[in-house]
Amino acid sequence: MPQRDVLGYLQALGPLIAALVAVGVALMQRHLQKQQLKQNLFEKRWKVYTGVQDYLAAILREDGNDLLGPYPQFRRDTDPGELLFSRAVWEHINAVGEAGLGFRTARSKVKHHGTLAMLQSVRGMRAKNSGVMNGLASWAKRNAKKRN
């Protein structure tokens, strides 16, 4: 009879072992799906970051002849960011776009009216976007010294 008792215990443990294996597989799948979600989110965020970087490079590279320049492309690249980032990051991305438009306006004024108009324009925008505009103001001052 003792063999039958051991065999009975093994038969009773079989479903428990199968259930534990199923739970282990489910946990592994959950982990893999989380990693895939992180990877997809990173790729989407990376596109927004590179859109901001490309916009800033284009602003500094172009002469500002047309009114909007690279801004429409910047909006297409960064609009998904509203759903991908926190509110603070999204507001900063928008501030970069506005600062770029202001910079193009200031550059256009320099081209048509001289350096003084650009400095006044930058000072007016500084109150609105102080962090981004400080860098642009220092650039304007350096250029003003070079031109004079």
mmCIF file with all atom_site columns, N, CA and C in Angstrom, residues 4 15 23 50 54 56 72 74-76 100 115-117 120 122 134 136:
data_model
loop_
_atom_site.group_PDB
_atom_site.id
_atom_site.type_symbol
_atom_site.label_atom_id
_atom_site.label_alt_id
_atom_site.label_comp_id
_atom_site.label_asym_id
_atom_site.label_entity_id
_atom_site.label_seq_id
_atom_site.pdbx_PDB_ins_code
_atom_site.Cartn_x
_atom_site.Cartn_y
_atom_site.Cartn_z
_atom_site.occupancy
_atom_site.B_iso_or_equiv
_atom_site.pdbx_formal_charge
_atom_site.auth_seq_id
_atom_site.auth_comp_id
_atom_site.auth_asym_id
_atom_site.auth_atom_id
_atom_site.pdbx_PDB_model_num
ATOM 1  N N  . ARG A 1 4   ? 1.104  3.042  -3.379  1.00 0.00 ? 4   ARG A N  1
ATOM 2  C CA . ARG A 1 4   ? -0.101 3.714  -3.844  1.00 0.00 ? 4   ARG A CA 1
ATOM 3  C C  . ARG A 1 4   ? -0.245 5.083  -3.190  1.00 0.00 ? 4   ARG A C  1
ATOM 4  N N  . PRO A 1 15  ? -1.334 18.800 -10.829 1.00 0.00 ? 15  PRO A N  1
ATOM 5  C CA . PRO A 1 15  ? -2.030 20.044 -11.189 1.00 0.00 ? 15  PRO A CA 1
ATOM 6  C C  . PRO A 1 15  ? -1.414 21.283 -10.524 1.00 0.00 ? 15  PRO A C  1
ATOM 7  N N  . VAL A 1 23  ? 1.749  30.173 -13.935 1.00 0.00 ? 23  VAL A N  1
ATOM 8  C CA . VAL A 1 23  ? 1.953  31.476 -13.286 1.00 0.00 ? 23  VAL A CA 1
ATOM 9  C C  . VAL A 1 23  ? 3.335  32.029 -13.642 1.00 0.00 ? 23  VAL A C  1
ATOM 10 N N  . THR A 1 50  ? 14.430 64.570 -30.966 1.00 0.00 ? 50  THR A N  1
ATOM 11 C CA . THR A 1 50  ? 15.195 64.900 -32.176 1.00 0.00 ? 50  THR A CA 1
ATOM 12 C C  . THR A 1 50  ? 14.488 65.980 -32.983 1.00 0.00 ? 50  THR A C  1
ATOM 13 N N  . ASP A 1 54  ? 16.429 69.236 -34.069 1.00 0.00 ? 54  ASP A N  1
ATOM 14 C CA . ASP A 1 54  ? 16.480 69.645 -35.477 1.00 0.00 ? 54  ASP A CA 1
ATOM 15 C C  . ASP A 1 54  ? 15.949 71.063 -35.657 1.00 0.00 ? 54  ASP A C  1
ATOM 16 N N  . LEU A 1 56  ? 15.986 73.546 -33.409 1.00 0.00 ? 56  LEU A N  1
ATOM 17 C CA . LEU A 1 56  ? 16.968 74.501 -32.916 1.00 0.00 ? 56  LEU A CA 1
ATOM 18 C C  . LEU A 1 56  ? 18.139 74.641 -33.884 1.00 0.00 ? 56  LEU A C  1
ATOM 19 N N  . PRO A 1 72  ? 6.612  74.771 -38.837 1.00 0.00 ? 72  PRO A N  1
ATOM 20 C CA . PRO A 1 72  ? 5.593  73.740 -39.106 1.00 0.00 ? 72  PRO A CA 1
ATOM 21 C C  . PRO A 1 72  ? 6.123  72.317 -38.941 1.00 0.00 ? 72  PRO A C  1
ATOM 22 N N  . PHE A 1 74  ? 8.577  71.463 -36.974 1.00 0.00 ? 74  PHE A N  1
ATOM 23 C CA . PHE A 1 74  ? 8.745  71.326 -35.530 1.00 0.00 ? 74  PHE A CA 1
ATOM 24 C C  . PHE A 1 74  ? 7.424  70.903 -34.880 1.00 0.00 ? 74  PHE A C  1
ATOM 25 N N  . ARG A 1 75  ? 6.315  71.527 -35.276 1.00 0.00 ? 75  ARG A N  1
ATOM 26 C CA . ARG A 1 75  ? 5.018  71.176 -34.721 1.00 0.00 ? 75  ARG A CA 1
ATOM 27 C C  . ARG A 1 75  ? 4.643  69.735 -35.075 1.00 0.00 ? 75  ARG A C  1
ATOM 28 N N  . ARG A 1 76  ? 4.896  69.336 -36.329 1.00 0.00 ? 76  ARG A N  1
ATOM 29 C CA . ARG A 1 76  ? 4.570  67.953 -36.718 1.00 0.00 ? 76  ARG A CA 1
ATOM 30 C C  . ARG A 1 76  ? 5.395  66.954 -35.913 1.00 0.00 ? 76  ARG A C  1
ATOM 31 N N  . GLY A 1 100 ? 11.996 80.065 -30.616 1.00 0.00 ? 100 GLY A N  1
ATOM 32 C CA . GLY A 1 100 ? 12.528 79.983 -31.980 1.00 0.00 ? 100 GLY A CA 1
ATOM 33 C C  . GLY A 1 100 ? 11.848 80.972 -32.909 1.00 0.00 ? 100 GLY A C  1
ATOM 34 N N  . THR A 1 115 ? 20.785 96.100 -35.362 1.00 0.00 ? 115 THR A N  1
ATOM 35 C CA . THR A 1 115 ? 20.988 95.331 -34.140 1.00 0.00 ? 115 THR A CA 1
ATOM 36 C C  . THR A 1 115 ? 20.165 95.852 -32.976 1.00 0.00 ? 115 THR A C  1
ATOM 37 N N  . LEU A 1 116 ? 19.965 97.143 -32.863 1.00 0.00 ? 116 LEU A N  1
ATOM 38 C CA . LEU A 1 116 ? 19.221 97.709 -31.752 1.00 0.00 ? 116 LEU A CA 1
ATOM 39 C C  . LEU A 1 116 ? 17.795 97.160 -31.694 1.00 0.00 ? 116 LEU A C  1
ATOM 40 N N  . ALA A 1 117 ? 17.143 97.033 -32.858 1.00 0.00 ? 117 ALA A N  1
ATOM 41 C CA . ALA A 1 117 ? 15.785 96.488 -32.888 1.00 0.00 ? 117 ALA A CA 1
ATOM 42 C C  . ALA A 1 117 ? 15.769 95.044 -32.391 1.00 0.00 ? 117 ALA A C  1
ATOM 43 N N  . GLN A 1 120 ? 16.043 95.007 -28.558 1.00 0.00 ? 120 GLN A N  1
ATOM 44 C CA . GLN A 1 120 ? 14.779 95.386 -27.952 1.00 0.00 ? 120 GLN A CA 1
ATOM 45 C C  . GLN A 1 120 ? 13.770 94.251 -28.040 1.00 0.00 ? 120 GLN A C  1
ATOM 46 N N  . VAL A 1 122 ? 14.438 91.023 -28.204 1.00 0.00 ? 122 VAL A N  1
ATOM 47 C CA . VAL A 1 122 ? 14.860 89.957 -27.294 1.00 0.00 ? 122 VAL A CA 1
ATOM 48 C C  . VAL A 1 122 ? 14.536 90.342 -25.860 1.00 0.00 ? 122 VAL A C  1
ATOM 49 N N  . ASN A 1 134 ? 17.397 83.792 -22.397 1.00 0.00 ? 134 ASN A N  1
ATOM 50 C CA . ASN A 1 134 ? 18.683 84.273 -21.893 1.00 0.00 ? 134 ASN A CA 1
ATOM 51 C C  . ASN A 1 134 ? 19.816 83.866 -22.824 1.00 0.00 ? 134 ASN A C  1
ATOM 52 N N  . LEU A 1 136 ? 19.523 83.242 -26.022 1.00 0.00 ? 136 LEU A N  1
ATOM 53 C CA . LEU A 1 136 ? 19.394 84.009 -27.260 1.00 0.00 ? 136 LEU A CA 1
ATOM 54 C C  . LEU A 1 136 ? 19.838 85.453 -27.071 1.00 0.00 ? 136 LEU A C  1
#
